[in-house]
Amino acid sequence: MDVVYPPGLSPAALDRALKAFGRVVGPDAVFATEEDRQDYSDKFAIDDAAHQPLGGVAPASAAEVQAIVRVANEHRVPIWPISRGKNLGYGATAPRLSGTVVVDMSRMKKIEVDVENGTALLEPGVGFYDLYDHLQANKIPLWLSVPGNSWGSVIGNALDRGVGYTPYGENTTKLCGMEVVLPDGDIVRTGMGALAGSPTWQLYRYGFGPAWDQMFVQSNFGIVTKAGMWLMPEPEQVRGLDVEVDRIEDLAPLIDAIGALRREGVLQQSPTIGNWLRAANIVSTRQEWTDKKGALSDDVITAIRKKFGLGWWGVSLRLYGRESVTNATFPILEQAMRALKPLSMKPTLWRRGDPIPPTQGGWMGVPMTFPMQNANWYGGRGGHIGFSPILPQSGKLALEQFRRAYARYQEFGMDPQTSFAFGERHLINVNAVLLDKDDPAFMKRVDPFLRALIADAKAHGYGEYRTHLNYMDAVAGTYDFNDHALRRLNEKVKNALDPAGILAPGKSGIWPAAYAKERGK
Ligand code: ADP
């Protein structure tokens, strides 16, 4: 594939920039061969030619990140930070603007855990497996909140508002205090970290005056070189229910029942309701069920559900904490679920000291990768891409949204992997649109399908919480109050902090003046 240069940068200028990056990190940590560019590209892309990285540079410290930012300013090279780059379905290692150099922080792996206070101060290269191993090796009784693909970085996941399934499942809300390199190369600590040497950096989020942590989440205003995360103390007991409900319309009462328990605080985890395909595509492939292209027929869906004992929807609900407390709340949960007349309801129980079964790890802080098996649903070159609108915790509205989306799945001949992840007051309707990259006719339908979903959601007042590089402009465009006042604010801040526009141009639909013409391309 030909090298794509960012607008306005000549091959000679780029060569000078790469040499300057090499003087910062050492020539062995600059990656700019054809093979390197392939490595940093997005394997789940709909269009393999879009979002082409120009190469990568891998710093080992915050000081090196600062030096990289200064080189980028001097040579006008756009750069794109990644922690571990496992943001699959949203762009992974690839940048929004082709020709951008990836700043790969996977070498930065320092871990400091404050056992007493239940916090960790982490560098971006620390993966969920690294932190888990550290906790295990040091016998630290703190649990992680792991996402379905735990390959990635703890900080990277929180920076794209990824979710897990425990009471600490809204990972971005567990961030506390950051160290950030700004686009001009300055370095700042947020919250109590601004008070040099403070022992409360990871304990109180706000410091004094405005609090900035979320400003560096899903933005292109800075590169996070360290962040604090709160970790959950290992509970005495985890007690729960695995519930399956039979019909599509059973989604509504299930959401209403869980939402009420969640708001009341009986249920403190972030449970996710998933459909039959979310369960079936990690243990089987499509060819085992049919060789017909297009939407799956109801007969096939019934056969899949029967084989694995699945409802249309399933959910794993868990209560965490003292034995006496979870034993007291369990009957309340059980009664609420029994009232729904579920297809099945299986109790689960784990007590401190018991081994954690591999399939239960997600609810108990153990990293996992098996859900990624879904990328193999069609066989061959697969993948998935996200469509994830935020909804109210209303069974009626969520069911209506699902029915509209399902009609689109059928219209475009796609198989629906869909789920509803509970926050405290909202639902994230995560759709992993499964890809068959070996079928060009199929791949042609993916983009219009996703654009239809975005437009349908917008028509009902719903916007996505996170999106793939391809759709950042489209999704940002749906946030349109007062003729896109939010975009104007974001870009005012962007241009003030990053006048040369070097940091992640186009991320989250935020384009610096230097690349304003690239919007929508
Ligand atoms: P993970 O490996 O956890 O999946 P990624 O490295 O893929 O995380 O990053 C997820 C998203 O967050 C990407 O859009 C990336 O640009 C952004 N990001 C990751 N790390 C940083 C960081 N240290 N500072 C700023 N943004 C980051």
Coordinates of C-alpha atoms and ligand atoms in Angstrom, one line a residue:
M1 CA 0.0 0.0 0.0
D2 CA 1.3 3.5 -0.9
V3 CA 2.4 5.7 2.0
V4 CA -0.2 8.4 2.8
Y5 CA 1.2 11.7 4.0
P6 CA -0.8 14.1 6.1
P7 CA -1.9 17.3 4.2
G8 CA 0.9 19.7 3.8
L9 CA 3.8 17.4 4.8
S10 CA 6.4 16.3 2.2
P11 CA 8.2 13.0 2.3
A12 CA 11.5 14.9 3.0
A13 CA 9.9 16.8 6.0
L14 CA 8.5 13.5 7.3
D15 CA 11.9 11.9 7.0
R16 CA 13.4 14.8 9.1
A17 CA 10.7 14.3 11.7
L18 CA 11.2 10.6 12.0
K19 CA 14.9 11.2 12.5
A20 CA 14.1 13.7 15.3
F21 CA 11.7 11.2 16.9
G22 CA 14.6 8.6 16.7
R23 CA 16.8 11.0 18.6
V24 CA 14.2 11.1 21.4
V25 CA 13.3 7.4 21.8
G26 CA 16.2 5.7 20.0
P27 CA 16.0 4.5 16.4
D28 CA 14.7 1.1 17.5
A29 CA 11.5 2.6 18.9
V30 CA 10.5 4.3 15.6
F31 CA 8.4 2.1 13.4
A32 CA 7.9 3.3 9.9
T33 CA 8.3 0.4 7.5
E34 CA 5.5 -0.9 5.3
E35 CA 5.1 -3.8 7.8
D36 CA 5.0 -1.4 10.8
R37 CA 2.2 0.6 9.1
Q38 CA 0.3 -2.6 8.6
D39 CA 0.8 -3.4 12.3
Y40 CA -0.6 0.0 13.3
S41 CA -3.6 -0.2 11.0
D42 CA -7.1 -1.1 12.1
K43 CA -7.7 -4.8 11.4
F44 CA -11.5 -4.4 11.9
A45 CA -11.8 -1.5 9.5
I46 CA -14.7 -1.3 7.0
D47 CA -12.4 0.4 4.5
D48 CA -8.8 -0.7 4.8
A49 CA -7.6 2.3 2.9
A50 CA -9.0 4.8 5.4
H51 CA -7.2 5.9 8.6
Q52 CA -3.7 4.9 7.5
P53 CA -1.0 5.5 10.1
L54 CA 2.3 6.8 8.9
G55 CA 4.2 4.8 11.4
G56 CA 4.7 4.6 15.2
V57 CA 7.0 6.0 17.8
A58 CA 7.1 4.3 21.3
P59 CA 8.3 6.5 24.2
A60 CA 9.4 4.9 27.5
S61 CA 8.6 7.9 29.8
A62 CA 6.5 11.0 30.2
A63 CA 9.7 13.1 29.4
E64 CA 9.9 11.3 26.1
V65 CA 6.3 12.0 25.4
Q66 CA 7.0 15.7 26.0
A67 CA 9.9 15.6 23.6
I68 CA 7.8 13.8 21.0
V69 CA 5.1 16.5 21.3
R70 CA 7.8 19.2 20.8
V71 CA 9.2 17.5 17.7
A72 CA 5.7 17.1 16.3
N73 CA 5.1 20.9 16.8
E74 CA 8.4 21.8 15.2
H75 CA 7.9 19.5 12.1
R76 CA 4.1 19.9 12.0
V77 CA 3.5 16.2 12.2
P78 CA 0.1 15.0 13.5
I79 CA 0.4 12.4 16.2
W80 CA -2.2 10.0 17.7
P81 CA -1.7 8.6 21.2
I82 CA -2.6 5.0 22.0
S83 CA -2.1 3.1 25.3
R84 CA -2.2 -0.5 24.1
G85 CA -4.3 0.1 21.0
K86 CA -6.8 -2.7 21.6
N87 CA -9.8 -0.5 21.1
L88 CA -11.1 -3.0 18.6
G89 CA -14.3 -2.0 16.9
Y90 CA -13.5 1.6 17.4
G91 CA -10.3 1.9 15.4
A92 CA -7.7 0.1 17.6
T93 CA -4.2 1.4 16.8
A94 CA -5.2 3.5 13.8
P95 CA -5.6 7.3 13.7
R96 CA -8.5 9.4 12.4
L97 CA -6.4 11.3 9.9
S98 CA -4.4 9.2 7.4
G99 CA -0.7 10.1 7.6
T100 CA -0.7 10.5 11.4
V101 CA 2.1 9.1 13.5
V102 CA 1.0 6.8 16.3
V103 CA 2.5 7.5 19.8
D104 CA 2.5 4.0 21.2
M105 CA 2.7 4.0 25.0
S106 CA 2.7 0.2 25.4
R107 CA 6.3 0.4 26.9
M108 CA 5.2 2.6 29.7
K109 CA 4.1 0.0 32.3
K110 CA 4.7 1.4 35.8
I111 CA 2.2 0.3 38.4
E112 CA 1.9 1.7 41.9
V113 CA -0.9 0.3 44.1
D114 CA -2.0 1.9 47.4
V115 CA -3.4 -1.2 49.0
E116 CA -4.9 0.5 52.0
N117 CA -6.8 3.1 50.0
G118 CA -7.7 0.7 47.2
T119 CA -6.2 2.8 44.4
A120 CA -3.7 2.3 41.6
L121 CA -1.5 4.9 39.8
L122 CA -0.9 3.5 36.3
E123 CA 1.0 4.3 33.2
P124 CA -0.9 3.8 29.9
G125 CA 1.0 0.6 28.8
V126 CA -0.4 -1.3 31.9
G127 CA -2.8 -3.9 30.5
F128 CA -5.6 -5.6 32.5
Y129 CA -3.5 -8.7 32.5
D130 CA -0.4 -6.8 33.8
L131 CA -2.4 -5.3 36.7
Y132 CA -4.1 -8.6 37.5
D133 CA -0.7 -10.4 37.6
H134 CA 0.7 -7.6 39.9
L135 CA -2.3 -7.9 42.3
Q136 CA -2.0 -11.7 42.3
A137 CA 1.8 -11.8 42.7
N138 CA 1.6 -9.4 45.6
K139 CA -1.5 -11.0 47.2
I140 CA -3.4 -7.7 47.1
P141 CA -7.1 -8.3 47.7
L142 CA -8.4 -5.7 45.1
W143 CA -10.4 -6.5 42.0
L144 CA -10.4 -5.1 38.5
S145 CA -13.4 -4.2 36.4
V146 CA -12.5 -5.9 33.1
P147 CA -14.0 -5.3 29.7
G148 CA -14.9 -8.2 27.3
N149 CA -11.5 -7.8 25.6
S150 CA -9.1 -7.5 28.5
W151 CA -6.1 -7.3 26.2
G152 CA -6.2 -3.6 26.3
S153 CA -4.9 -0.9 28.7
V154 CA -6.6 -0.1 32.0
I155 CA -6.2 3.6 31.4
G156 CA -6.9 3.4 27.6
N157 CA -10.2 1.7 28.3
A158 CA -11.3 4.3 30.9
L159 CA -10.2 7.0 28.4
D160 CA -12.6 5.7 25.8
R161 CA -15.3 5.2 28.5
G162 CA -15.2 1.4 28.2
V163 CA -17.3 -0.6 30.7
G164 CA -16.9 -3.8 32.8
Y165 CA -19.5 -5.8 34.8
T166 CA -18.7 -5.3 38.5
P167 CA -19.9 -2.5 40.8
Y168 CA -16.9 -0.6 39.4
G169 CA -18.1 -1.2 35.9
E170 CA -18.3 2.4 34.7
N171 CA -14.5 2.6 34.4
T172 CA -14.3 6.3 33.5
T173 CA -16.0 7.2 36.7
K174 CA -13.2 5.4 38.6
L175 CA -10.5 7.6 37.2
C176 CA -9.0 9.8 39.9
G177 CA -6.1 12.2 39.1
M178 CA -4.1 12.4 36.0
E179 CA -0.7 13.4 34.7
V180 CA -1.1 14.9 31.2
V181 CA 1.3 16.2 28.5
L182 CA -0.4 19.1 26.8
P183 CA -0.1 19.7 23.0
D184 CA 2.6 22.4 23.6
G185 CA 4.8 19.9 25.6
D186 CA 4.0 21.2 29.1
I187 CA 3.1 18.6 31.7
V188 CA 0.3 19.0 34.2
R189 CA -1.2 17.0 37.1
T190 CA -4.9 17.3 37.8
G191 CA -6.9 17.3 41.0
M192 CA -4.9 17.0 44.1
G193 CA -1.9 16.1 42.0
A194 CA -1.4 19.8 41.3
L195 CA -0.3 20.1 44.9
A196 CA 3.2 18.7 44.6
G197 CA 3.7 15.6 46.8
S198 CA 0.1 15.4 47.9
P199 CA -0.9 11.9 49.3
T200 CA -4.5 12.6 48.2
W201 CA -4.0 12.6 44.4
Q202 CA -5.8 9.3 44.0
L203 CA -8.4 10.0 46.7
Y204 CA -10.2 13.2 45.8
R205 CA -11.0 13.9 42.2
Y206 CA -11.5 17.6 42.1
G207 CA -8.6 19.5 43.8
F208 CA -9.4 23.2 44.0
G209 CA -11.1 25.1 41.3
P210 CA -12.2 23.5 38.0
A211 CA -11.6 19.7 37.7
W212 CA -10.1 18.6 34.4
D213 CA -10.0 14.8 34.3
Q214 CA -12.9 14.3 31.9
M215 CA -11.5 17.0 29.6
F216 CA -8.8 14.5 28.6
V217 CA -11.3 11.6 28.1
Q218 CA -12.3 11.0 24.4
S219 CA -10.6 14.3 23.5
N220 CA -7.5 15.5 21.7
F221 CA -6.5 18.0 24.4
G222 CA -3.6 16.1 26.0
I223 CA -1.7 12.8 26.3
V224 CA -2.3 11.0 29.6
T225 CA 1.0 9.7 30.9
K226 CA -0.4 8.5 34.3
A227 CA -3.8 8.1 35.8
G228 CA -5.2 7.0 39.1
M229 CA -8.0 4.3 39.2
W230 CA -10.0 3.1 42.1
L231 CA -10.1 -0.6 42.6
M232 CA -12.8 -2.7 44.3
P233 CA -11.9 -4.4 47.6
E234 CA -12.4 -8.2 47.2
P235 CA -15.8 -9.0 48.6
E236 CA -16.6 -11.7 51.0
Q237 CA -19.2 -13.2 48.7
V238 CA -20.6 -12.8 45.2
R239 CA -24.1 -14.2 44.9
G240 CA -26.4 -13.9 41.9
L241 CA -28.6 -15.2 39.2
D242 CA -28.2 -16.0 35.5
V243 CA -31.5 -15.2 34.0
E244 CA -32.9 -16.0 30.5
V245 CA -36.1 -14.5 29.1
D246 CA -37.9 -16.0 26.2
R247 CA -39.4 -13.4 23.9
I248 CA -38.2 -10.2 22.3
E249 CA -40.8 -8.2 24.2
D250 CA -39.6 -9.6 27.5
L251 CA -36.7 -7.1 27.3
A252 CA -39.0 -4.3 28.5
P253 CA -40.0 -5.7 31.9
L254 CA -36.5 -7.0 32.4
I255 CA -35.0 -3.6 32.0
D256 CA -37.6 -1.9 34.2
A257 CA -37.0 -4.5 37.0
I258 CA -33.2 -4.2 36.9
G259 CA -33.3 -0.4 36.6
A260 CA -35.4 -0.1 39.7
L261 CA -33.1 -2.3 41.7
R262 CA -30.1 -0.4 40.4
R263 CA -31.4 3.0 41.3
E264 CA -32.4 1.8 44.7
G265 CA -28.9 0.4 45.3
V266 CA -29.9 -3.2 45.9
L267 CA -28.0 -4.0 42.7
Q268 CA -24.7 -2.1 42.5
Q269 CA -23.0 -3.8 39.6
S270 CA -23.3 -2.7 36.0
P271 CA -25.1 -5.7 34.5
T272 CA -25.5 -6.2 30.7
I273 CA -28.5 -7.8 29.1
G274 CA -27.3 -9.6 25.9
N275 CA -29.2 -11.3 23.1
W276 CA -28.8 -14.9 22.0
L277 CA -26.2 -14.1 19.4
R278 CA -24.0 -12.4 22.0
A279 CA -23.8 -15.7 23.8
A280 CA -23.9 -18.1 20.7
N281 CA -21.2 -16.4 18.6
I282 CA -18.4 -17.1 21.1
V283 CA -19.1 -20.8 21.1
S284 CA -20.1 -21.4 17.4
T285 CA -19.8 -20.0 13.9
R286 CA -22.4 -19.1 11.4
Q287 CA -21.6 -22.0 9.0
E288 CA -22.7 -24.4 11.7
W289 CA -26.2 -23.1 11.4
T290 CA -26.8 -22.0 7.8
D291 CA -25.1 -21.4 4.5
K292 CA -27.7 -18.8 3.5
K293 CA -26.6 -15.1 3.3
G294 CA -28.7 -12.3 4.5
A295 CA -30.6 -12.0 7.8
L296 CA -31.0 -15.2 9.8
S297 CA -34.5 -16.7 9.7
D298 CA -36.5 -17.3 12.8
D299 CA -36.0 -21.1 12.4
V300 CA -32.3 -20.7 12.6
I301 CA -32.5 -18.4 15.6
T302 CA -34.8 -20.9 17.4
A303 CA -32.3 -23.8 16.6
I304 CA -29.4 -21.8 18.0
R305 CA -31.3 -20.8 21.2
K306 CA -32.5 -24.4 21.7
K307 CA -29.0 -25.9 21.3
F308 CA -27.5 -23.5 24.0
G309 CA -30.6 -23.1 26.2
L310 CA -30.8 -19.4 25.5
G311 CA -33.6 -17.0 25.8
W312 CA -34.0 -14.0 23.4
W313 CA -32.2 -12.1 26.1
G314 CA -30.0 -13.2 29.0
V315 CA -28.4 -11.3 31.9
S316 CA -26.0 -12.2 34.8
L317 CA -26.9 -10.3 37.9
R318 CA -24.5 -10.3 40.9
L319 CA -24.6 -9.0 44.4
Y320 CA -21.2 -8.2 46.0
G321 CA -20.1 -7.8 49.6
R322 CA -20.5 -9.2 53.1
E323 CA -22.1 -12.6 53.3
S324 CA -24.8 -11.3 55.7
V325 CA -25.6 -8.4 53.4
T326 CA -25.7 -10.3 50.1
N327 CA -27.7 -13.1 51.7
A328 CA -30.2 -10.5 52.8
T329 CA -30.6 -8.8 49.4
F330 CA -30.5 -12.0 47.3
P331 CA -34.2 -12.9 48.0
I332 CA -35.2 -9.4 46.8
L333 CA -33.4 -10.0 43.6
E334 CA -34.8 -13.4 43.2
Q335 CA -38.3 -12.3 43.8
A336 CA -38.0 -9.5 41.2
M337 CA -36.7 -11.9 38.6
R338 CA -39.2 -14.7 39.4
A339 CA -42.1 -12.2 38.9
L340 CA -41.0 -11.9 35.3
K341 CA -41.6 -15.6 34.7
P342 CA -38.2 -16.2 33.1
L343 CA -37.3 -19.1 30.8
S344 CA -34.6 -20.0 33.3
M345 CA -33.0 -18.7 36.4
K346 CA -29.8 -20.2 37.8
P347 CA -28.3 -19.2 41.1
T348 CA -24.6 -18.6 41.4
L349 CA -22.4 -18.4 44.6
W350 CA -18.8 -17.6 45.1
R351 CA -17.2 -17.3 48.5
R352 CA -13.8 -15.8 49.3
G353 CA -11.2 -18.5 48.8
D354 CA -13.2 -20.5 46.2
P355 CA -11.6 -20.8 42.8
I356 CA -13.1 -18.5 40.1
P357 CA -14.4 -20.6 37.2
P358 CA -13.0 -19.2 33.9
T359 CA -16.4 -18.3 32.5
Q360 CA -17.2 -16.3 35.6
G361 CA -14.1 -14.1 35.5
G362 CA -15.8 -11.1 34.0
W363 CA -17.9 -10.6 37.2
M364 CA -14.9 -11.2 39.4
G365 CA -12.1 -9.1 38.1
V366 CA -10.3 -11.7 36.1
P367 CA -9.2 -10.6 32.6
M368 CA -10.6 -12.5 29.6
T369 CA -10.4 -12.6 25.9
F370 CA -12.9 -15.3 24.9
P371 CA -15.7 -12.8 24.0
M372 CA -13.5 -11.7 21.1
Q373 CA -14.3 -15.1 19.5
N374 CA -17.3 -13.2 18.1
A375 CA -15.1 -11.8 15.4
N376 CA -14.9 -15.3 13.9
W377 CA -18.7 -15.6 13.5
Y378 CA -18.5 -15.6 9.6
G379 CA -15.1 -17.3 9.5
G380 CA -12.2 -16.0 7.5
R381 CA -11.3 -12.3 8.0
G382 CA -13.8 -11.1 10.6
G383 CA -14.2 -8.2 12.9
H384 CA -16.9 -6.0 14.5
I385 CA -17.7 -2.4 14.7
G386 CA -19.7 -0.6 17.3
F387 CA -23.0 1.2 17.3
S388 CA -23.8 2.3 20.8
P389 CA -26.5 4.9 21.5
I390 CA -27.3 6.0 25.1
L391 CA -30.9 5.4 26.2
P392 CA -33.0 6.1 29.3
Q393 CA -33.5 3.1 31.6
S394 CA -37.0 2.6 30.2
G395 CA -38.1 -0.8 29.1
K396 CA -40.6 0.7 26.6
L397 CA -38.1 3.1 25.0
A398 CA -35.3 0.5 24.9
L399 CA -37.6 -2.1 23.2
E400 CA -38.8 0.5 20.7
Q401 CA -35.1 1.4 19.9
F402 CA -34.3 -2.3 19.5
R403 CA -37.2 -3.0 17.2
R404 CA -36.2 -0.1 14.9
A405 CA -32.6 -1.3 14.9
Y406 CA -33.6 -4.9 14.3
A407 CA -35.7 -3.9 11.3
R408 CA -32.5 -2.3 9.9
Y409 CA -30.4 -5.4 10.7
Q410 CA -32.9 -7.4 8.6
E411 CA -33.2 -4.8 5.8
F412 CA -29.3 -4.8 5.4
G413 CA -28.9 -8.6 6.0
M414 CA -26.9 -8.4 9.2
D415 CA -26.9 -10.6 12.2
P416 CA -27.8 -8.7 15.4
Q417 CA -25.3 -8.9 18.3
T418 CA -26.9 -6.4 20.7
S419 CA -26.8 -5.7 24.4
F420 CA -27.9 -3.2 27.0
A421 CA -25.3 -2.2 29.6
F422 CA -26.7 -0.5 32.8
G423 CA -25.1 2.6 34.2
E424 CA -26.6 4.3 37.2
R425 CA -29.3 6.2 35.3
H426 CA -28.7 5.2 31.7
L427 CA -28.4 2.3 29.3
I428 CA -25.7 1.8 26.7
N429 CA -27.2 -0.1 23.8
V430 CA -24.0 -1.7 22.6
N431 CA -24.3 -3.3 19.1
A432 CA -21.2 -5.1 17.9
V433 CA -21.9 -5.2 14.1
L434 CA -20.2 -8.4 13.0
L435 CA -18.1 -8.2 9.8
D436 CA -17.4 -10.7 7.0
K437 CA -14.4 -9.0 5.5
D438 CA -14.1 -11.7 2.8
D439 CA -17.5 -10.8 1.3
P440 CA -17.2 -7.5 -0.6
A441 CA -21.0 -7.3 -1.2
F442 CA -21.6 -7.6 2.6
M443 CA -18.9 -5.1 3.4
K444 CA -20.5 -2.6 1.0
R445 CA -23.7 -2.7 3.1
V446 CA -22.0 -2.0 6.4
D447 CA -21.4 1.8 6.0
P448 CA -25.0 2.6 4.9
F449 CA -26.3 0.4 7.6
L450 CA -24.4 2.2 10.3
R451 CA -25.3 5.6 8.9
A452 CA -29.0 4.6 8.9
L453 CA -28.7 3.5 12.6
I454 CA -27.0 6.8 13.6
A455 CA -29.8 8.8 11.8
D456 CA -32.6 6.7 13.2
A457 CA -31.3 7.1 16.8
K458 CA -30.8 10.8 16.3
A459 CA -34.4 11.1 15.1
H460 CA -35.4 9.9 18.6
G461 CA -33.0 12.1 20.5
Y462 CA -30.4 9.4 21.0
G463 CA -26.6 9.8 20.5
E464 CA -23.7 7.4 20.7
Y465 CA -21.4 7.3 23.6
R466 CA -18.4 6.1 21.6
T467 CA -17.8 5.4 18.0
H468 CA -15.3 4.1 15.4
L469 CA -13.0 6.6 13.7
N470 CA -15.1 6.4 10.5
Y471 CA -18.2 7.8 12.3
M472 CA -16.6 10.4 14.6
D473 CA -17.8 13.3 12.4
A474 CA -21.2 11.8 11.9
V475 CA -21.8 11.2 15.6
A476 CA -20.3 14.6 16.7
G477 CA -22.7 16.1 14.1
T478 CA -25.7 14.7 16.0
Y479 CA -24.8 16.7 19.1
D480 CA -26.3 19.8 17.5
F481 CA -28.0 22.0 20.1
N482 CA -27.7 25.7 19.2
D483 CA -26.2 25.0 15.8
H484 CA -23.4 22.8 17.2
A485 CA -22.4 25.0 20.1
L486 CA -20.6 22.1 21.7
R487 CA -18.4 21.6 18.6
R488 CA -17.6 25.4 18.6
L489 CA -16.6 25.2 22.3
N490 CA -14.5 22.0 21.7
E491 CA -12.7 23.6 18.8
K492 CA -12.1 26.9 20.6
V493 CA -10.4 24.9 23.4
K494 CA -8.6 22.8 20.8
N495 CA -7.2 25.8 18.9
A496 CA -6.1 27.5 22.2
L497 CA -4.3 24.4 23.5
D498 CA -2.9 23.1 20.2
P499 CA -2.5 26.0 17.7
A500 CA -0.5 23.8 15.3
G501 CA -3.2 21.1 15.5
I502 CA -0.7 18.3 16.0
L503 CA -2.6 16.2 18.5
A504 CA -5.1 13.6 17.2
P505 CA -6.7 15.9 14.6
G506 CA -10.3 14.8 14.1
K507 CA -10.6 12.8 17.2
S508 CA -14.3 12.8 18.4
G509 CA -15.1 15.1 15.5
I510 CA -12.8 17.9 17.0
W511 CA -10.8 19.4 14.1
P512 CA -8.1 22.0 14.8
A513 CA -8.0 25.0 12.4
A514 CA -4.9 23.6 10.7
Y515 CA -7.0 20.6 9.4
A516 CA -10.4 22.1 9.2
K517 CA -10.8 21.0 5.6
E518 CA -10.5 17.4 6.6
R519 CA -13.9 17.2 8.4
G520 CA -16.2 14.7 6.9
K521 CA -13.5 13.2 4.6
Ligands
ADP1 P1 -7.0 0.0 24.9 O1 -5.7 -0.6 24.6 O2 -7.4 0.0 26.3 O3 -8.1 -0.5 24.1 P2 -6.4 2.3 23.3 O4 -4.9 2.4 23.4 O5 -6.8 1.5 22.1 O6 -6.9 1.6 24.6 O7 -7.0 3.7 23.3 C1 -8.4 3.9 23.4 C2 -8.7 5.3 22.9 O8 -8.2 6.3 23.9 C3 -8.0 5.7 21.6 O9 -8.9 6.6 20.9 C4 -6.8 6.5 22.0 O10 -6.5 7.5 21.1 C5 -7.2 7.1 23.3 N1 -6.1 7.1 24.2 C6 -5.4 6.0 24.6 N2 -4.4 6.3 25.4 C7 -4.4 7.6 25.6 C8 -3.6 8.5 26.4 N3 -2.6 8.0 27.1 N4 -3.8 9.8 26.3 C9 -4.8 10.3 25.5 N5 -5.7 9.5 24.8 C10 -5.4 8.2 24.8

